[in-house]
Tab-separated table of C-alpha atoms (C1' of nucleotides) in Angstrom:
chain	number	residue	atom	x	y	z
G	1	UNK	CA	7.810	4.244	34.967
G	2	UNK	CA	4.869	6.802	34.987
G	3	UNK	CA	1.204	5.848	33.338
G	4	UNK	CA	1.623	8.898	31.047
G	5	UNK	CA	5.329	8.637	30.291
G	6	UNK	CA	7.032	10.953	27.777
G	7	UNK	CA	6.053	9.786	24.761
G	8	UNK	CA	9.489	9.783	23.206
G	9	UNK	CA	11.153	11.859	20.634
G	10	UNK	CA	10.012	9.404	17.712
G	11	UNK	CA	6.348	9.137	18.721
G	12	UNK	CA	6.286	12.924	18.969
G	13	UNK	CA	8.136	13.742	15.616
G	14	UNK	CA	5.099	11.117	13.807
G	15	UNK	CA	2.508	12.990	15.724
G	16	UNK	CA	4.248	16.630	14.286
G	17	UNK	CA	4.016	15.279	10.803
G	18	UNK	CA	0.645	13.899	11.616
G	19	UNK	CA	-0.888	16.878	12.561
G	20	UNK	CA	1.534	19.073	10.456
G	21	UNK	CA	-0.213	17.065	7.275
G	22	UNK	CA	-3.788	17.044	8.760
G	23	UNK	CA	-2.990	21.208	9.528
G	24	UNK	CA	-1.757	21.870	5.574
G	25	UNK	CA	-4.862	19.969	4.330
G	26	UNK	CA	-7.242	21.846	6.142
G	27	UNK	CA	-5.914	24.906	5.188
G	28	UNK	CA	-5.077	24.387	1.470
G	29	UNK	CA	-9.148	22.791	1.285
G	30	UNK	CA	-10.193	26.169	3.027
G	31	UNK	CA	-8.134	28.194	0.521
G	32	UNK	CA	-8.722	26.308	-2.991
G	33	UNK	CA	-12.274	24.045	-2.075
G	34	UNK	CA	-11.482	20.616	-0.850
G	35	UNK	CA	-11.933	18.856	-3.839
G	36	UNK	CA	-8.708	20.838	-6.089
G	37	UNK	CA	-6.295	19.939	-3.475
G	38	UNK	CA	-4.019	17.534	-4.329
G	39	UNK	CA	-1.694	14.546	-2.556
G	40	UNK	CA	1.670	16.278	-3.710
G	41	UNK	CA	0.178	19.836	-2.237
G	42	UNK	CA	-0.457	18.744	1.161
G	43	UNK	CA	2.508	16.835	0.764
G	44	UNK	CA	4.437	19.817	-0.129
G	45	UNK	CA	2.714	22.245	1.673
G	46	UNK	CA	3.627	19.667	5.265
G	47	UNK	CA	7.353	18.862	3.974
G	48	UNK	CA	7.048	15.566	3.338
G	49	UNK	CA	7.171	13.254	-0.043
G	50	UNK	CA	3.962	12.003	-1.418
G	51	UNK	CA	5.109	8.270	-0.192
G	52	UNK	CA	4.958	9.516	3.229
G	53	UNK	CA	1.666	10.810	3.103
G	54	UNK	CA	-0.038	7.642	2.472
G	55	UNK	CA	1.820	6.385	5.083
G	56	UNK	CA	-0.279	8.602	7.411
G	57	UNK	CA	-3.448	8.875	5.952
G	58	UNK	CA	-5.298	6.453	3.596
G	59	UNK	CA	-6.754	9.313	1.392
G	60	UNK	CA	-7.697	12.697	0.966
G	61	UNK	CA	-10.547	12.164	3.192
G	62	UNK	CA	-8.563	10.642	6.031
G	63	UNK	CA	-6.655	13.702	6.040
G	64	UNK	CA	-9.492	16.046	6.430
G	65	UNK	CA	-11.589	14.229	8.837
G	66	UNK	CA	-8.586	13.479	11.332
G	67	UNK	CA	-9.584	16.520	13.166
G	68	UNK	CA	-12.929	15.203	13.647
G	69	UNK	CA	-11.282	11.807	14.806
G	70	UNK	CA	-9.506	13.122	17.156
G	71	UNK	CA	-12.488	15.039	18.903
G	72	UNK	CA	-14.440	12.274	19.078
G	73	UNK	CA	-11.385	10.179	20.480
G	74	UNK	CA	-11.105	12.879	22.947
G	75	UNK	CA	-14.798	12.745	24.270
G	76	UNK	CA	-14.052	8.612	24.164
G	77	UNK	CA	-11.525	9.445	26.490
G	78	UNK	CA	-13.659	11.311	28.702
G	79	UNK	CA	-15.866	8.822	29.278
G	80	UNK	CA	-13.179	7.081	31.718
G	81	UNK	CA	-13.499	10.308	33.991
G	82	UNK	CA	-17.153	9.562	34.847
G	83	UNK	CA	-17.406	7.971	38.507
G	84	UNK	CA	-16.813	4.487	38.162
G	85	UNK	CA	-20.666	3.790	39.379
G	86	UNK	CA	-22.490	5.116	37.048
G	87	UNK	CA	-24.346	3.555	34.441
G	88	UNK	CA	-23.076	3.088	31.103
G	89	UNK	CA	-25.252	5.160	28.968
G	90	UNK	CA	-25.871	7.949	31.948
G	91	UNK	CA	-21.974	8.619	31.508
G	92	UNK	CA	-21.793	8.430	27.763
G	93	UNK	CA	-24.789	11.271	27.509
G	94	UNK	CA	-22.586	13.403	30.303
G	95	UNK	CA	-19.550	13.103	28.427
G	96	UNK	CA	-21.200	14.284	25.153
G	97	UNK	CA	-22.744	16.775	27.100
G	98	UNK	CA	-19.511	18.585	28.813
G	99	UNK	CA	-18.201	17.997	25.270
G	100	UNK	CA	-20.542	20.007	22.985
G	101	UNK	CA	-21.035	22.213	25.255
G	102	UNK	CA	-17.435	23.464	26.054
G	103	UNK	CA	-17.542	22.888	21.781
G	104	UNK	CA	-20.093	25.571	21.582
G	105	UNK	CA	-17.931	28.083	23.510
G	106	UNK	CA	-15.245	28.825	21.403
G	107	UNK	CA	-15.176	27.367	17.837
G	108	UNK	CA	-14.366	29.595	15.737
G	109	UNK	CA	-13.393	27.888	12.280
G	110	UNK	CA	-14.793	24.181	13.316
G	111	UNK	CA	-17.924	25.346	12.037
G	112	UNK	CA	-15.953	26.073	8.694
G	113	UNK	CA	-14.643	22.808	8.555
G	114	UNK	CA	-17.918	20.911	9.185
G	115	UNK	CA	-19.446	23.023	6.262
G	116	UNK	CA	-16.426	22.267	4.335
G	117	UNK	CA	-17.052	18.425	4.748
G	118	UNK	CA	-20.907	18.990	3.974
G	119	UNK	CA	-20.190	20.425	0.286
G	120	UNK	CA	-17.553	17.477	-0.324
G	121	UNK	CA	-19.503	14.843	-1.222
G	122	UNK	CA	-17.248	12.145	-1.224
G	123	UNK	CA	-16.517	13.365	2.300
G	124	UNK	CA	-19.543	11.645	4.017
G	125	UNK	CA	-18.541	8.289	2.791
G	126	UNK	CA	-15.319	8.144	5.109
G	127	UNK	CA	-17.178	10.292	7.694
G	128	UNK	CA	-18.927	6.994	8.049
G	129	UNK	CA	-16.471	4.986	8.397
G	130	UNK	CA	-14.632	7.456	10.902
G	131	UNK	CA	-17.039	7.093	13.255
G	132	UNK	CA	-17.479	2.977	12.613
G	133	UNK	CA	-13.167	2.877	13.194
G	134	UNK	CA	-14.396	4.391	16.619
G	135	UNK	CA	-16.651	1.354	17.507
G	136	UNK	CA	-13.650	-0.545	18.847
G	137	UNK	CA	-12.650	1.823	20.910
G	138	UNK	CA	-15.543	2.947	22.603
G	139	UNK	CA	-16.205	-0.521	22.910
G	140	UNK	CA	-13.070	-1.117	24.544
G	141	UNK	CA	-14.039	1.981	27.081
G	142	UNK	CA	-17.051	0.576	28.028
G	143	UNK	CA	-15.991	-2.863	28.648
G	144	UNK	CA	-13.164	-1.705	31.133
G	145	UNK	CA	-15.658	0.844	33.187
G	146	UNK	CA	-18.414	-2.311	33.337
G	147	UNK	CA	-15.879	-5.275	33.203
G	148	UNK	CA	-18.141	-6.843	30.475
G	149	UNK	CA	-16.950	-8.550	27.450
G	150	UNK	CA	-15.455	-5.903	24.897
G	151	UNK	CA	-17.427	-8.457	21.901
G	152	UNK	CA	-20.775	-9.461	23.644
G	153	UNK	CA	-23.803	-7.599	21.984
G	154	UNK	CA	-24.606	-5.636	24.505
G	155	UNK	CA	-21.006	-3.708	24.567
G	156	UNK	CA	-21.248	-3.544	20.718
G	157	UNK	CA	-24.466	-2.159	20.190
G	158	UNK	CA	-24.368	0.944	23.144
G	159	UNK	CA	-20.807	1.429	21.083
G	160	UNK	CA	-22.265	1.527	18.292
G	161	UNK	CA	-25.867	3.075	18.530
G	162	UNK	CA	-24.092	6.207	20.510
G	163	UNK	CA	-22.076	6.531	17.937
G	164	UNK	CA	-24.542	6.619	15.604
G	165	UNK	CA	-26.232	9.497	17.319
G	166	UNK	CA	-23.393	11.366	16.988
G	167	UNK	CA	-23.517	11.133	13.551
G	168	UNK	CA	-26.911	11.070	12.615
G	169	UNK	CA	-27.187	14.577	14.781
G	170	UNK	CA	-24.046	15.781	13.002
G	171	UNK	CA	-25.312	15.599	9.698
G	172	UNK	CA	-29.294	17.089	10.746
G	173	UNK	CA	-27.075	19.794	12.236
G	174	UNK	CA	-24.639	20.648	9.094
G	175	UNK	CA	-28.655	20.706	7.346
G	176	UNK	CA	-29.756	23.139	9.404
G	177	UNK	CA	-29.034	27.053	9.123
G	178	UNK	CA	-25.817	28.166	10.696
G	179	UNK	CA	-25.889	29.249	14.578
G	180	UNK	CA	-28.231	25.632	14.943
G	181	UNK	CA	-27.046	24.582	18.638
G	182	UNK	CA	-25.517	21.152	18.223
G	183	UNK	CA	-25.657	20.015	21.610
G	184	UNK	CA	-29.534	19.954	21.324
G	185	UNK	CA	-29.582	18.272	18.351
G	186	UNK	CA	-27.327	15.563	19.798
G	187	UNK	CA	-29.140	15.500	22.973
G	188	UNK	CA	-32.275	14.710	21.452
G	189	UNK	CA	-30.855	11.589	19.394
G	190	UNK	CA	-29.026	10.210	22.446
G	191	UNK	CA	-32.500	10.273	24.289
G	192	UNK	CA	-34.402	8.775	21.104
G	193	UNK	CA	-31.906	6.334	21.339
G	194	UNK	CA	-32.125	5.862	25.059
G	195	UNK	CA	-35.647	5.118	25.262
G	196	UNK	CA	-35.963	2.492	22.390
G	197	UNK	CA	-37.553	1.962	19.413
G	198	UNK	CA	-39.897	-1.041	20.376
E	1	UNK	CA	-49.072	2.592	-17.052
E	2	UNK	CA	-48.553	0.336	-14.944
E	3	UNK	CA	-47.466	0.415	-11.521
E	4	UNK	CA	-44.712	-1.722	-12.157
E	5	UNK	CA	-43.950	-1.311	-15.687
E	6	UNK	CA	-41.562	-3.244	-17.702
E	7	UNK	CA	-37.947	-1.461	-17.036
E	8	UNK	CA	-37.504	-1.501	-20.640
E	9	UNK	CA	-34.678	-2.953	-22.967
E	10	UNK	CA	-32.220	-0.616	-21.619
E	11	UNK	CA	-32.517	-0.461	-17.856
E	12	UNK	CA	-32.386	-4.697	-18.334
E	13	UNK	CA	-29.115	-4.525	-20.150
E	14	UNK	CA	-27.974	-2.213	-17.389
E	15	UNK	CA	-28.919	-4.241	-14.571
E	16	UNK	CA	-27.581	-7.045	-16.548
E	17	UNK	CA	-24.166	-5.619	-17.184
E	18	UNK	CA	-24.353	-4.880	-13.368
E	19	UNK	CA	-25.196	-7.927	-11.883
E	20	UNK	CA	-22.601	-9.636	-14.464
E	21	UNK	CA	-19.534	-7.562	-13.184
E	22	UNK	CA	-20.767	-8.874	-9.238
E	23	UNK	CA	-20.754	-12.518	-10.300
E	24	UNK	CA	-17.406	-12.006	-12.648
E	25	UNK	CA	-16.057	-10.491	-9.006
E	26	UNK	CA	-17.113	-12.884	-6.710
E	27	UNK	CA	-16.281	-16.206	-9.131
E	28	UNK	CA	-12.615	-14.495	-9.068
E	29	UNK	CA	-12.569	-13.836	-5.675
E	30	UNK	CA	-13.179	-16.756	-4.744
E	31	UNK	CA	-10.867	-19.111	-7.372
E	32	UNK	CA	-8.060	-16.839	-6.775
E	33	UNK	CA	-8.456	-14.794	-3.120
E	34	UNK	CA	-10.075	-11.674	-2.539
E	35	UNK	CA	-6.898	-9.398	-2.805
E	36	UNK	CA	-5.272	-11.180	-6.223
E	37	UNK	CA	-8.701	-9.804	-7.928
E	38	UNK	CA	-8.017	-7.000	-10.311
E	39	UNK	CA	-10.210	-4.657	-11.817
E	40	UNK	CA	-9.188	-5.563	-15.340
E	41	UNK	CA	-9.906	-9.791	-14.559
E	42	UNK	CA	-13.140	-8.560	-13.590
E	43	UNK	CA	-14.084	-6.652	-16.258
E	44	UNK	CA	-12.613	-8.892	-19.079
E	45	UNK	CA	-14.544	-11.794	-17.370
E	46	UNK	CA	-17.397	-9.561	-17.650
E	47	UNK	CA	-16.896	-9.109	-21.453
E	48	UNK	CA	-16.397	-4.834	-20.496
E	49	UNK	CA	-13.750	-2.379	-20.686
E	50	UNK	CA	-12.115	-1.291	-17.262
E	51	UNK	CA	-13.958	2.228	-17.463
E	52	UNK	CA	-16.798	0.519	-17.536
E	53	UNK	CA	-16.694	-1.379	-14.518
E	54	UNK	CA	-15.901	2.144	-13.001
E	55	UNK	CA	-19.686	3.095	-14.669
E	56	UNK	CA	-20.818	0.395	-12.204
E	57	UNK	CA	-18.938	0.518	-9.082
E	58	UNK	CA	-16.508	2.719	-7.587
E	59	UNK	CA	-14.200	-0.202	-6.227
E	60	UNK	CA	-13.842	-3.506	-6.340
E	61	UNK	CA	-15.189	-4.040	-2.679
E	62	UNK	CA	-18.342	-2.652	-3.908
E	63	UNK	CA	-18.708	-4.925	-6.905
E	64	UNK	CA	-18.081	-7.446	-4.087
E	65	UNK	CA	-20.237	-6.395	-1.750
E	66	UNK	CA	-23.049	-5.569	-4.391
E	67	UNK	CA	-24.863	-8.652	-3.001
E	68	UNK	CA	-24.921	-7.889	0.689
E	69	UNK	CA	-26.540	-4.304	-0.854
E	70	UNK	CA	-29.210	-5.992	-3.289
E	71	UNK	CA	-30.303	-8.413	-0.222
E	72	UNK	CA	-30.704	-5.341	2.467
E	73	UNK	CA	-32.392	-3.349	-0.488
E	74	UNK	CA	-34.828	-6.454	-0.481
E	75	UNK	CA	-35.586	-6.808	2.972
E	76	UNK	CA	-36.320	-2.547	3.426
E	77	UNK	CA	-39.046	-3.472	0.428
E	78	UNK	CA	-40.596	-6.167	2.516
E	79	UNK	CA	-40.961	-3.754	4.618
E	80	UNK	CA	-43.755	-2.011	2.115
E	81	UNK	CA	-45.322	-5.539	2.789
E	82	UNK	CA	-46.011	-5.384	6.250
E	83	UNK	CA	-49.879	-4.215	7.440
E	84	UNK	CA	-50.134	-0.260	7.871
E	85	UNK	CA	-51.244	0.003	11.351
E	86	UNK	CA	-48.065	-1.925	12.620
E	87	UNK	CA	-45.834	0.157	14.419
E	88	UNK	CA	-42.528	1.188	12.679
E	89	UNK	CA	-40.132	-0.871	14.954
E	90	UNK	CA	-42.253	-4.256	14.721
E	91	UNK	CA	-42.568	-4.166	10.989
E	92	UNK	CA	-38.815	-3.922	10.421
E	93	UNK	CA	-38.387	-6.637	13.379
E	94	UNK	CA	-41.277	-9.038	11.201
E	95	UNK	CA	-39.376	-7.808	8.243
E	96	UNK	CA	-35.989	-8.827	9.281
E	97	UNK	CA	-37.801	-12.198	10.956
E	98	UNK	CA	-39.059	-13.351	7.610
E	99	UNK	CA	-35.663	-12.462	5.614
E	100	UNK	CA	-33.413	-13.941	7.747
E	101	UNK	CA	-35.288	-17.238	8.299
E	102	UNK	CA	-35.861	-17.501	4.809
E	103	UNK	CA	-32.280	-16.882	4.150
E	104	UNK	CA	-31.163	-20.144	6.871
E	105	UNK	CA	-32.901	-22.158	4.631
E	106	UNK	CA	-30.575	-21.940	1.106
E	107	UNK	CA	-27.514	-20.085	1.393
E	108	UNK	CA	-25.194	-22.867	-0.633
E	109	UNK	CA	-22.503	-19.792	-1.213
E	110	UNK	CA	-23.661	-17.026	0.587
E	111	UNK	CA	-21.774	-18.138	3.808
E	112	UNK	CA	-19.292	-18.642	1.496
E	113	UNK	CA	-19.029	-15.092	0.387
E	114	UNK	CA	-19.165	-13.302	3.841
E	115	UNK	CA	-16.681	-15.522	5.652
E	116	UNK	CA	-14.692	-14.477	2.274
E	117	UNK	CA	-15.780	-10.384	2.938
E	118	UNK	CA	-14.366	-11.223	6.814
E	119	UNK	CA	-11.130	-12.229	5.449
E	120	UNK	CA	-10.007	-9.006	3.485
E	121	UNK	CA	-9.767	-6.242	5.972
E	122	UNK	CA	-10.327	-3.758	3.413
E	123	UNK	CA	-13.930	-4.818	3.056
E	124	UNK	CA	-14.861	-3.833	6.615
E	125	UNK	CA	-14.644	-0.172	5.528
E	126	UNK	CA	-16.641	-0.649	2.583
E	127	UNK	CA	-19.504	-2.465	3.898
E	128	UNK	CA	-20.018	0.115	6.970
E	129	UNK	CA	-20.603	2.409	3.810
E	130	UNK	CA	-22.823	-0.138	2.126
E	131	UNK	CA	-25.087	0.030	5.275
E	132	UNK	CA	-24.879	3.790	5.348
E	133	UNK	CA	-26.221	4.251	2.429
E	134	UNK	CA	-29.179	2.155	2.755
E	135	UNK	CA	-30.083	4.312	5.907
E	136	UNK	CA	-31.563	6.792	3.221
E	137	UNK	CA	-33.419	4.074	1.238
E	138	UNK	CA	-34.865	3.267	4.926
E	139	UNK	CA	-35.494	6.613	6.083
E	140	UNK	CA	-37.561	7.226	2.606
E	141	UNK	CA	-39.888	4.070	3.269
E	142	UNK	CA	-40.630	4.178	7.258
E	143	UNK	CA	-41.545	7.890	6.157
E	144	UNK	CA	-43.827	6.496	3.908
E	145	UNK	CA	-45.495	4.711	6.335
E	146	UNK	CA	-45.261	6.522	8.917
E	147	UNK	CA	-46.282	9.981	7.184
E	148	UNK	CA	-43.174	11.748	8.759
E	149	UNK	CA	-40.873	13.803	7.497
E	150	UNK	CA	-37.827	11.571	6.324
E	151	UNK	CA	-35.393	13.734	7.714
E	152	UNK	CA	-36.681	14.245	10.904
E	153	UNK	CA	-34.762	12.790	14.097
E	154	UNK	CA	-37.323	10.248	14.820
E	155	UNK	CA	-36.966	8.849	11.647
E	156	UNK	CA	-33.606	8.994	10.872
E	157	UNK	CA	-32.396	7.531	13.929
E	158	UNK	CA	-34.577	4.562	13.819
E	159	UNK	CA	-33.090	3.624	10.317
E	160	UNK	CA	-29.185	4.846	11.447
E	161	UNK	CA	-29.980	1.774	14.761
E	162	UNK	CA	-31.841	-0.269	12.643
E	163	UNK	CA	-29.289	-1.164	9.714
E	164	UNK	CA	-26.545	-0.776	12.838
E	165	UNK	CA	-27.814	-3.613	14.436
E	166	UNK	CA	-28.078	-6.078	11.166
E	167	UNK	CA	-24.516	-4.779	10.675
E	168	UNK	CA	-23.543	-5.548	14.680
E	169	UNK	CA	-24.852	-8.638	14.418
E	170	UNK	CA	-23.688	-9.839	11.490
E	171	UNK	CA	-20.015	-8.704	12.730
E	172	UNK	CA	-20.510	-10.913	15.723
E	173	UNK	CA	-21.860	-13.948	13.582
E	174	UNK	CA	-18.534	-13.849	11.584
E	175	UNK	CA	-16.593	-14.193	14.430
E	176	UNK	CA	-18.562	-17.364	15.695
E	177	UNK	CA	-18.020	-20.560	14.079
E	178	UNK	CA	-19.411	-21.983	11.150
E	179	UNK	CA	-23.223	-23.153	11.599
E	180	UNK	CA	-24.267	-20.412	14.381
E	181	UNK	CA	-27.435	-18.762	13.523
E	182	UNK	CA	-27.340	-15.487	12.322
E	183	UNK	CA	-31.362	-14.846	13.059
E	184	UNK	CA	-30.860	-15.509	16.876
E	185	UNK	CA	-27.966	-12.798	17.061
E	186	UNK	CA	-29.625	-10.303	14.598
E	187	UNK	CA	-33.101	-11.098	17.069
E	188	UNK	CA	-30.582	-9.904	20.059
E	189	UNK	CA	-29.239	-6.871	18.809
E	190	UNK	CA	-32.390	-5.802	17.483
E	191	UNK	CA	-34.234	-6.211	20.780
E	192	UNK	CA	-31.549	-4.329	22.539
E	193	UNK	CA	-31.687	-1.301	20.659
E	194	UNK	CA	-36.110	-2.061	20.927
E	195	UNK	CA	-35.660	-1.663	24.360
E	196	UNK	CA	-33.568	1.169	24.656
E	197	UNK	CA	-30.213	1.808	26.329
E	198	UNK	CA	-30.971	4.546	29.216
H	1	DT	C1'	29.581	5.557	24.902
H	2	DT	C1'	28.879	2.401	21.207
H	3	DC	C1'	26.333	-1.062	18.765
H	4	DT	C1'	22.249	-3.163	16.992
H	5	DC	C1'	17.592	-3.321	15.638
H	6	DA	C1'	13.207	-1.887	14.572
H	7	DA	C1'	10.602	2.023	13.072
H	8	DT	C1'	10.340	5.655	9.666
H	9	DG	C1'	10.888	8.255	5.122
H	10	DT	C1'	11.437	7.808	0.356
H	11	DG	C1'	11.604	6.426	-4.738
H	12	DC	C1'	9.636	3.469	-7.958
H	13	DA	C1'	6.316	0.669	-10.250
H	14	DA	C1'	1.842	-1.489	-10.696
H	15	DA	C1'	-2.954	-1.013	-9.937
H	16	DG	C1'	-7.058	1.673	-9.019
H	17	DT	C1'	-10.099	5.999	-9.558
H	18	DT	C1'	-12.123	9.892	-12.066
H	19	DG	C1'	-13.071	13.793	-15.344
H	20	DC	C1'	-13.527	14.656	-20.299
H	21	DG	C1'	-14.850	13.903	-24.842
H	22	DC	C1'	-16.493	11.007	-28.590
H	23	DA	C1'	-19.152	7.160	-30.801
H	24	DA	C1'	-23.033	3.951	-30.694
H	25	DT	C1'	-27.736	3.030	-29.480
H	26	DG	C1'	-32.385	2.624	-27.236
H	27	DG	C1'	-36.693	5.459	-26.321
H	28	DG	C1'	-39.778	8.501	-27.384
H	29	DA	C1'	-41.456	12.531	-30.240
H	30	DA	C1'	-42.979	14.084	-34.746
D	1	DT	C1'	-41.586	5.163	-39.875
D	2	DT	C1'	-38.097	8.654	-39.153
D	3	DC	C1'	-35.620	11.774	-36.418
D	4	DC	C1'	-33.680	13.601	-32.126
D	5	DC	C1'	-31.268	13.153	-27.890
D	6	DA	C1'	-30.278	11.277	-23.490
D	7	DT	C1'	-27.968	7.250	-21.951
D	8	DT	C1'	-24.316	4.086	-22.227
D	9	DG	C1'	-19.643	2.219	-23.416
D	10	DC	C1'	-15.140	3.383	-24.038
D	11	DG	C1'	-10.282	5.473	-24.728
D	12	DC	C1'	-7.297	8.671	-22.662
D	13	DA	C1'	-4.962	11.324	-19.267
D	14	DA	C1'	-4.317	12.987	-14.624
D	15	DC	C1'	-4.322	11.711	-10.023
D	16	DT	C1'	-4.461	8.459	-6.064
D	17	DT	C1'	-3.287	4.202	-3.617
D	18	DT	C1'	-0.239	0.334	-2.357
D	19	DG	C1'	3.507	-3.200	-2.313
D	20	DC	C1'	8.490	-3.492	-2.399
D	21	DA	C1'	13.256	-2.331	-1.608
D	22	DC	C1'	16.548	0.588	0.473
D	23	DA	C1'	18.538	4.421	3.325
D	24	DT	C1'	18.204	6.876	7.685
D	25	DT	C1'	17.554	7.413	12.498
D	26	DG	C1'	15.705	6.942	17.406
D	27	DA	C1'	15.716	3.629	21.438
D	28	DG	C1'	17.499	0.450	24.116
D	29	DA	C1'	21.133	-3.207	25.015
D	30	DA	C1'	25.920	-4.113	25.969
DNA sequence: TTCTCAATGTGCAAAGTTGCGCAATGGGAA
DNA sequence: TTCCCATTGCGCAACTTTGCACATTGAGAA
């Protein structure tokens, strides 16, 4: 037994129609506006029934936003490649720093999609709770590099202050005339929230 | 005119109608469980039609969680209260202070109600967006004060880790038992973010 | 290889959400 | 006071979400 095994033919075929549906929303929101696409197109559009979306995704929303999900689940996972020494938030900032910037190389239609989510409003409300579904993982990252309890307030709050920073940058950014640099934007928030409000 | 006029027969009925279909939610949530509740028990309770409720809220959770808004709404108006000179971070902490201690002393149902929000999972989601969208309400007053520009980084971050640590901390409180003070942990995760996380 | 079980996909029905249009009414202008 | 209209309540229809039951199919045991 390997610590990556194969993840099996079943656990591959749900992550195909996972990303199949995710891929055929994006592209029928690009094509028609986000808010004319239906269920039963994306359901259509990815092969599936209508039943078997929901199974997937909660909503719409969901749907849309799963790209950003996994991005952010991606830089999560990062975080574990930092040397084991260094300090919590030194290693958070470093992995949202090799992750915006090899983000700013080549994006070409991300930008699109962030717009996108800007002119839907009911888009921000599970953008929200996107990044708050990300809490317990993080959480869960930081507690096995530092060994601390995964629920004590100190965990919970770096979890869920960074995470905040993400978001509150995101959204100054998506305000902000095209060719904005995120990473600066996103830098600056992780250092207002690294040197404290008091 | 006034400064604070009389809202007029209208707006009164409104907020009336309002704070009915809250009550009519909670009673039923309560008598019969948080997930038996239907919109159409609410509203009939209420003495509305089911498109009305929709006038009001967009989901049951937010009828439900309509309290938990009103309260926050009333503690970011204290913060109007507090002397001009103080800096931003120590009004919201005196603000907070003087809520929260003021809340130990009656809350007959309130613990009822949140060990009730706890319970349904479905909540959760809805009361991260609750918070959210008080960060705006926040943003708008510490500008005020402040004379900054409510969409600037400074500003916007120190609502986005201010409401994130009443939220934090009132996660944690849920998962203590019965009786632990919720000031004490809201005291914590408010000094942690005061004092930064670099 | 074959058998068994749990995970997955689907249809169906009940409940929830939202845009549209119409009727009633409070607030303010004339 | 009388009139106008923006706001509010509501019915309706289209669409979305969710619980339930059943068929299908990988994964692992025998």
């Amino acid at each position: 037994m390997t610590t990556a095994a194969e993840p099996g033919l079943r656990e591959r075929k749900k992550a195909a129609t996972r990303q199949s549906l995710h891929a055929a929303a994006m592209r029928l929101a690009i094509e028609h506006g986000p808010e004319r696409v239906t269920v039963e197109a994306i359901a259509d559009e990815a092969g599936v029934s209508r039943r078997t979306f929901s199974n997937y995704f909660g909503s719409k929303e969901e749907a849309l936003l799963y790209g950003d999900y996994q991005r952010i689940h991606l830089l999560i996972e990062q975080v574990r490649a930092r040397p084991a020494g260094e300090p919590t938030w030194v290693a958070l900032t470093a992995a949202a720093e090799q992750f915006y910037l090899k983000l700013g190389d080549l994006d070409p239609q991300w930008v699109a999609q962030s717009r996108l989510v800007r002119a839907q409003p009911g888009l921000v409300g599970a953008q929200v709770q996107t990044f708050a579904a990300l809490e317990r993982d993080l959480s869960a990252e930081i507690a096995a590099r530092t060994g601390a309890d995964p629920a004590s307030v100190r965990v919970k709050m770096t979890s869920a202050v960074f995470l905040a920073s993400l978001r509150v940058a995101l959204h100054i950014w998506l305000d902000k005339p095209p060719g904005t640099n995120l990473w600066e934007l996103v830098s600056e928030t992780l250092a207002e929230a690294g040197r404290g409000f008091a």
